[in-house]
Coordinates of C-alpha atoms in Angstrom, one line a residue:
M1 CA 0.0 0.0 0.0
K2 CA 1.2 3.5 -0.9
K3 CA -0.3 6.5 1.0
T4 CA -0.3 10.0 -0.4
S5 CA -1.7 13.0 1.5
T6 CA -2.6 16.2 -0.1
R7 CA -5.0 19.2 0.3
L8 CA -8.2 20.2 -1.4
A9 CA -8.8 23.8 -2.6
D10 CA -10.6 24.7 0.7
G11 CA -7.8 23.2 2.9
R12 CA -9.4 19.8 3.7
E13 CA -7.1 16.8 3.8
L14 CA -7.4 14.1 1.1
I15 CA -5.5 10.9 1.2
Y16 CA -4.9 8.4 -1.6
Y17 CA -4.4 4.7 -0.8
D18 CA -2.9 2.9 -3.8
L19 CA -2.2 -0.8 -4.5
R20 CA 0.9 0.1 -6.5
D21 CA 3.9 1.7 -4.8
D22 CA 5.0 3.6 -7.9
T23 CA 1.7 5.5 -8.3
V24 CA 2.2 9.3 -8.4
R25 CA -0.5 11.5 -7.0
D26 CA 0.2 15.2 -7.9
A27 CA -3.2 16.4 -9.3
V28 CA -4.3 19.7 -8.0
D29 CA -7.9 20.6 -6.9
R30 CA -8.9 23.3 -9.5
R31 CA -12.2 24.2 -8.0
P32 CA -12.6 27.8 -6.7
L33 CA -13.6 26.7 -3.2
E34 CA -13.5 28.9 -0.1
R35 CA -12.5 27.6 3.3
T36 CA -15.0 25.3 4.8
V37 CA -17.1 26.8 7.6
T38 CA -18.9 24.5 10.0
T39 CA -21.2 25.0 12.9
S40 CA -20.9 21.7 14.6
E41 CA -21.6 21.6 18.3
V42 CA -22.0 18.7 20.8
R43 CA -24.6 19.1 23.4
R44 CA -25.0 16.9 26.4
D45 CA -28.5 15.5 27.3
V46 CA -28.5 15.6 31.1
L47 CA -31.6 13.4 31.4
L48 CA -30.4 10.6 29.1
G49 CA -26.7 11.0 29.7
D50 CA -25.9 11.0 26.0
S51 CA -24.8 13.6 23.5
V52 CA -26.3 15.2 20.4
A53 CA -24.3 16.8 17.5
I54 CA -26.0 20.0 16.3
A55 CA -24.8 20.6 12.7
S56 CA -27.1 23.1 10.9
H57 CA -24.7 23.5 8.0
R58 CA -25.5 20.0 6.8
Q59 CA -28.9 21.2 5.5
G60 CA -27.1 22.4 2.4
R61 CA -25.1 19.1 1.7
T62 CA -25.2 17.5 -1.7
Y63 CA -28.4 15.6 -2.2
H64 CA -28.9 12.8 -4.8
P65 CA -27.0 14.4 -7.7
P66 CA -27.2 12.7 -11.1
A67 CA -24.4 10.2 -11.8
D68 CA -22.6 12.5 -14.2
Q69 CA -22.3 15.1 -11.4
C70 CA -21.3 12.7 -8.6
P71 CA -18.7 14.5 -6.3
L72 CA -17.1 11.1 -5.4
C73 CA -16.1 10.1 -9.0
P74 CA -12.7 11.0 -10.2
T75 CA -12.1 14.4 -12.0
T76 CA -12.4 14.2 -15.8
G77 CA -11.6 17.1 -18.0
D78 CA -13.6 20.2 -16.9
R79 CA -15.8 18.0 -14.6
L80 CA -14.3 18.7 -11.2
S81 CA -15.0 16.6 -8.2
E82 CA -13.8 16.0 -4.6
I83 CA -11.1 13.8 -6.0
P84 CA -8.6 15.8 -8.2
D85 CA -7.0 12.8 -9.9
S86 CA -8.5 11.1 -12.9
S87 CA -8.5 7.7 -11.2
Y88 CA -8.0 6.2 -7.7
D89 CA -8.0 2.9 -5.8
V90 CA -9.2 4.1 -2.4
V91 CA -9.5 7.7 -1.2
V92 CA -10.3 9.2 2.2
F93 CA -11.0 12.9 2.7
E94 CA -12.4 15.3 5.3
N95 CA -16.2 15.6 4.8
R96 CA -17.2 18.9 3.4
F97 CA -20.4 18.8 5.5
P98 CA -19.2 17.2 8.7
S99 CA -21.4 16.3 11.7
L100 CA -18.4 16.7 13.9
A101 CA -15.5 19.2 13.4
G102 CA -12.8 20.9 15.4
D103 CA -13.0 20.4 19.1
S104 CA -16.1 18.3 18.4
G105 CA -14.3 15.6 16.5
R106 CA -13.8 14.9 12.8
C107 CA -15.7 13.2 9.9
E108 CA -14.2 11.6 6.9
V109 CA -15.5 10.0 3.7
V110 CA -14.0 6.7 2.4
C111 CA -14.4 6.0 -1.3
F112 CA -14.0 2.3 -1.9
T113 CA -13.5 2.4 -5.6
S114 CA -13.6 4.9 -8.5
D115 CA -16.3 2.8 -10.2
H116 CA -19.6 4.7 -9.6
D117 CA -21.8 1.7 -10.4
A118 CA -19.9 -0.8 -8.2
S119 CA -20.5 -1.8 -4.6
F120 CA -18.3 -3.1 -1.8
A121 CA -19.6 -6.6 -2.5
A122 CA -18.3 -6.2 -6.1
L123 CA -14.7 -5.4 -5.0
T124 CA -11.9 -7.9 -5.5
E125 CA -10.2 -9.4 -2.4
E126 CA -7.2 -7.2 -3.1
Q127 CA -9.4 -4.1 -3.2
A128 CA -11.2 -5.0 0.0
A129 CA -7.9 -5.6 1.7
L130 CA -6.9 -2.0 0.7
V131 CA -10.0 -0.6 2.3
L132 CA -9.2 -2.5 5.5
D133 CA -5.7 -1.0 5.4
A134 CA -7.3 2.5 5.0
W135 CA -9.7 1.9 7.9
T136 CA -6.8 0.8 10.1
D137 CA -4.6 3.7 9.1
R138 CA -7.3 6.3 9.7
T139 CA -8.1 4.7 13.1
S140 CA -4.5 5.1 14.1
E141 CA -4.1 8.6 12.8
L142 CA -7.4 9.9 14.2
S143 CA -6.8 8.3 17.6
H144 CA -3.9 10.7 18.1
L145 CA -6.0 13.9 17.7
P146 CA -6.5 15.5 21.1
S147 CA -10.3 15.9 20.6
V148 CA -10.9 12.3 19.7
E149 CA -11.9 9.5 22.1
Q150 CA -13.5 6.9 19.8
V151 CA -13.1 6.1 16.1
F152 CA -16.1 4.6 14.2
C153 CA -15.7 3.2 10.6
F154 CA -19.0 2.4 8.9
E155 CA -20.9 2.1 5.6
N156 CA -24.5 3.2 4.9
R157 CA -25.8 1.6 1.8
G158 CA -29.1 2.3 0.0
E159 CA -31.5 5.2 -0.3
E160 CA -33.7 3.4 2.3
I161 CA -30.9 4.0 4.8
G162 CA -30.7 7.7 4.0
V163 CA -27.7 7.6 1.6
T164 CA -27.7 10.8 -0.5
L165 CA -24.7 9.8 -2.8
G166 CA -25.0 6.7 -4.9
H167 CA -21.2 6.2 -5.3
P168 CA -19.8 3.2 -3.2
H169 CA -18.4 4.9 -0.1
G170 CA -18.4 4.8 3.7
Q171 CA -17.6 7.2 6.5
I172 CA -15.4 7.5 9.6
Y173 CA -16.6 9.5 12.6
A174 CA -14.0 10.4 15.3
Y175 CA -16.0 11.3 18.4
P176 CA -14.8 13.4 21.3
F177 CA -16.5 11.0 23.7
T178 CA -17.3 7.3 24.2
T179 CA -20.5 6.6 22.3
P180 CA -23.6 5.5 24.3
R181 CA -23.7 2.1 22.6
T182 CA -20.1 1.4 23.4
A183 CA -20.6 2.6 27.0
L184 CA -23.5 0.1 27.4
M185 CA -21.2 -2.7 26.2
L186 CA -18.4 -1.6 28.6
R187 CA -20.8 -1.6 31.5
S188 CA -22.1 -5.1 30.7
L189 CA -18.5 -6.2 30.2
A190 CA -17.5 -4.8 33.7
A191 CA -20.6 -6.4 35.4
H192 CA -19.9 -9.8 33.8
K193 CA -16.2 -9.7 34.7
E194 CA -17.1 -8.9 38.4
A195 CA -19.9 -11.5 38.6
T196 CA -17.8 -14.3 37.1
G197 CA -14.5 -13.6 38.7
G198 CA -12.8 -12.3 35.6
E199 CA -14.5 -14.0 32.7
N200 CA -14.7 -11.9 29.5
L201 CA -18.2 -11.4 28.2
F202 CA -17.2 -11.1 24.5
D203 CA -15.4 -14.4 24.7
S204 CA -18.4 -16.0 26.3
V205 CA -20.8 -14.7 23.7
L206 CA -18.5 -15.9 20.8
E207 CA -18.0 -19.3 22.3
R208 CA -21.8 -19.7 22.9
E209 CA -22.7 -18.7 19.4
L210 CA -20.1 -20.9 17.7
A211 CA -21.6 -23.9 19.5
G212 CA -25.2 -23.0 18.4
E213 CA -27.5 -22.8 15.4
R214 CA -27.0 -19.2 14.4
V215 CA -23.6 -19.4 12.8
V216 CA -23.8 -18.0 9.2
L217 CA -20.2 -18.7 8.1
E218 CA -16.9 -19.4 9.7
G219 CA -13.3 -19.2 8.7
E220 CA -10.0 -20.0 10.4
H221 CA -9.7 -16.5 11.9
W222 CA -13.3 -15.0 11.6
A223 CA -16.8 -16.1 12.6
A224 CA -20.1 -14.6 11.6
F225 CA -23.4 -15.2 13.4
V226 CA -26.8 -13.9 14.0
P227 CA -26.9 -12.8 17.6
Y228 CA -29.4 -14.4 20.1
S229 CA -31.2 -11.1 20.7
A230 CA -30.8 -9.6 17.2
H231 CA -32.5 -6.2 17.0
W232 CA -32.9 -6.1 13.2
P233 CA -34.6 -8.5 10.8
Y234 CA -31.3 -9.7 9.3
E235 CA -28.4 -8.8 11.5
V236 CA -24.9 -10.5 11.5
H237 CA -22.0 -9.9 13.9
L238 CA -18.5 -10.6 12.5
Y239 CA -15.8 -11.3 15.1
P240 CA -12.1 -12.2 14.8
K241 CA -11.6 -15.4 16.7
R242 CA -8.7 -13.9 18.6
R243 CA -10.0 -11.0 20.7
V244 CA -8.4 -7.6 19.9
P245 CA -9.6 -4.1 20.9
D246 CA -9.4 -2.4 17.5
L247 CA -8.4 -2.8 13.9
L248 CA -4.8 -2.0 14.8
G249 CA -4.7 -5.3 16.8
L250 CA -5.5 -7.6 13.9
D251 CA -2.6 -9.9 13.0
E252 CA -1.6 -10.7 9.4
A253 CA -3.5 -13.9 9.3
A254 CA -6.8 -12.3 10.3
R255 CA -6.2 -9.3 7.9
T256 CA -5.5 -11.8 5.0
E257 CA -8.7 -13.8 5.6
F258 CA -11.0 -10.8 6.2
P259 CA -11.7 -9.9 2.6
K260 CA -12.9 -13.3 1.6
V261 CA -15.2 -13.7 4.6
Y262 CA -16.6 -10.2 4.5
L263 CA -17.2 -10.2 0.7
E264 CA -19.1 -13.5 1.0
L265 CA -21.2 -12.1 3.8
L266 CA -22.1 -9.0 1.8
R267 CA -23.0 -11.0 -1.3
R268 CA -25.3 -13.2 0.8
F269 CA -27.0 -10.1 2.0
D270 CA -27.7 -9.1 -1.6
R271 CA -29.2 -12.6 -2.2
I272 CA -31.6 -12.7 0.8
F273 CA -34.5 -11.3 -1.1
D274 CA -33.6 -12.4 -4.6
E275 CA -35.6 -15.3 -5.9
R276 CA -33.3 -15.9 -8.9
D277 CA -30.6 -17.2 -6.5
G278 CA -32.8 -19.7 -4.8
G279 CA -34.6 -17.3 -2.5
K280 CA -38.2 -17.5 -1.4
E281 CA -38.8 -13.9 -0.5
G282 CA -39.3 -12.3 -3.9
A283 CA -37.6 -11.2 -7.1
G284 CA -36.8 -7.8 -8.6
E285 CA -35.6 -6.2 -5.3
S286 CA -33.1 -3.4 -5.3
P287 CA -29.7 -4.3 -3.7
T288 CA -30.2 -4.9 0.0
P289 CA -29.9 -1.7 2.0
Y290 CA -27.6 -2.1 5.0
I291 CA -25.4 -0.6 7.6
A292 CA -22.0 -2.1 8.3
A293 CA -20.6 -0.8 11.6
W294 CA -17.2 -1.4 13.1
H295 CA -17.1 -1.4 16.9
Q296 CA -13.7 -0.5 18.4
A297 CA -12.6 0.2 22.0
P298 CA -12.4 3.9 22.9
F299 CA -8.9 5.4 23.1
G300 CA -9.7 7.5 26.1
T301 CA -9.7 6.6 29.7
L302 CA -12.1 3.8 30.9
E303 CA -12.0 4.8 34.5
E304 CA -15.8 5.0 34.8
F305 CA -16.0 1.3 33.8
E306 CA -14.3 -0.2 36.9
G307 CA -12.1 -3.2 36.3
V308 CA -12.2 -3.0 32.5
S309 CA -9.3 -2.1 30.2
R310 CA -9.2 -1.6 26.4
D311 CA -7.9 -5.1 25.9
D312 CA -11.1 -6.5 27.4
F313 CA -13.1 -5.0 24.5
A314 CA -13.6 -7.1 21.3
L315 CA -13.4 -5.6 17.9
H316 CA -16.3 -6.7 15.8
L317 CA -18.4 -5.6 12.9
E318 CA -22.2 -5.5 13.0
L319 CA -24.0 -5.8 9.6
F320 CA -27.8 -5.3 9.4
T321 CA -30.5 -4.4 7.0
I322 CA -33.8 -2.5 7.6
R323 CA -35.6 -4.6 5.0
R324 CA -37.7 -7.3 6.9
T325 CA -39.2 -9.0 3.8
S326 CA -39.7 -8.4 0.1
G327 CA -41.0 -4.8 -0.4
K328 CA -41.3 -4.1 3.4
L329 CA -39.0 -2.1 5.7
K330 CA -38.5 -2.3 9.4
F331 CA -39.4 1.2 10.8
L332 CA -38.3 2.4 14.2
A333 CA -41.8 3.3 15.4
G334 CA -43.2 3.9 18.9
S335 CA -41.5 1.2 21.0
E336 CA -38.1 1.5 19.3
S337 CA -38.0 5.3 18.9
G338 CA -39.9 6.2 22.0
M339 CA -38.6 3.6 24.5
S340 CA -35.6 2.0 22.8
V341 CA -37.2 -1.4 22.9
F342 CA -36.8 -3.2 19.6
I343 CA -39.4 -5.7 18.2
N344 CA -38.0 -8.1 15.7
D345 CA -40.3 -9.8 13.2
V346 CA -37.8 -12.3 12.0
P347 CA -36.6 -15.0 14.5
P348 CA -32.7 -14.9 14.6
E349 CA -32.6 -18.7 14.0
R350 CA -34.6 -18.3 10.8
A351 CA -32.4 -15.3 9.7
A352 CA -29.3 -17.4 10.2
E353 CA -30.8 -20.3 8.2
R354 CA -31.8 -18.0 5.4
L355 CA -28.3 -16.5 5.2
R356 CA -26.8 -20.1 5.0
E357 CA -29.3 -21.0 2.2
V358 CA -28.0 -18.2 -0.1
A359 CA -24.4 -19.3 0.2
S360 CA -22.5 -19.0 -3.1

């Protein structure tokens, strides 16, 4: 991997990640952009104990542009985009419309490929490995920023999820606090460790799932399963079998196997509702909308979670879709949105069985 850092016309950082070490990246951003001005502010909710990012400048962000005006495609001739070069392998740049900025953290965009009509599932294993390298490098770099406590790499896919740019891409949020979901995991981790005399909760969950009926696929170094209490209709958790706190902790064997396992998982998601591949749910569906979310240990102090260290946390990816059956979405209505109590219409055991049925 070759890494080349440059600056866009408005001062934002852009980084090329290339497969070839001899690739030269010297294209200049020719757009007449002024310096980016953001209004991001993090406000604490004293009743719930969580935080909300107020970012009014995002109202003006790019919204469903036609393919020939996509800002994530390479620059060609007089058609200028966020990427100055005429081609790229993987690119990461500071978001022009960030939810978090300055003392409130940082937001970045990750372009998986220059091919506008592709998807992550369509990448080669070599390309997927390069994305993993980019995620890992950005996790390392962002963790050293004084305002950053937790790094979150994720992909939103599909208009149903709320994606406004069709180009295959993900994002990285660098939060100035430990996120509420991670805090819940850490509290459960601490309570289990105390109750069992030192047993690790993540290890116990993985061991239980591997011995059960909800395993979707398993490699030598990775395991994917539908969790016992899945919140979403089709939800899969992907764990490295050797517990590490973050992407930086993955050894070479796990990094090598990841692309094959993850690409197969994404391709199965695309076949869940496709009758042409042996499915029973329906044909003619658009590609399955999903969210893929990496959970990593915070880089800040964990003093409030007594007895727990970063090494107790288990890196894992949670992949889920909001589509519950052909032509129907799972909406977060009264119970979910009002009380944070999920109601899942698809039994996790059936979801796992379905994901095994559509194996390639």
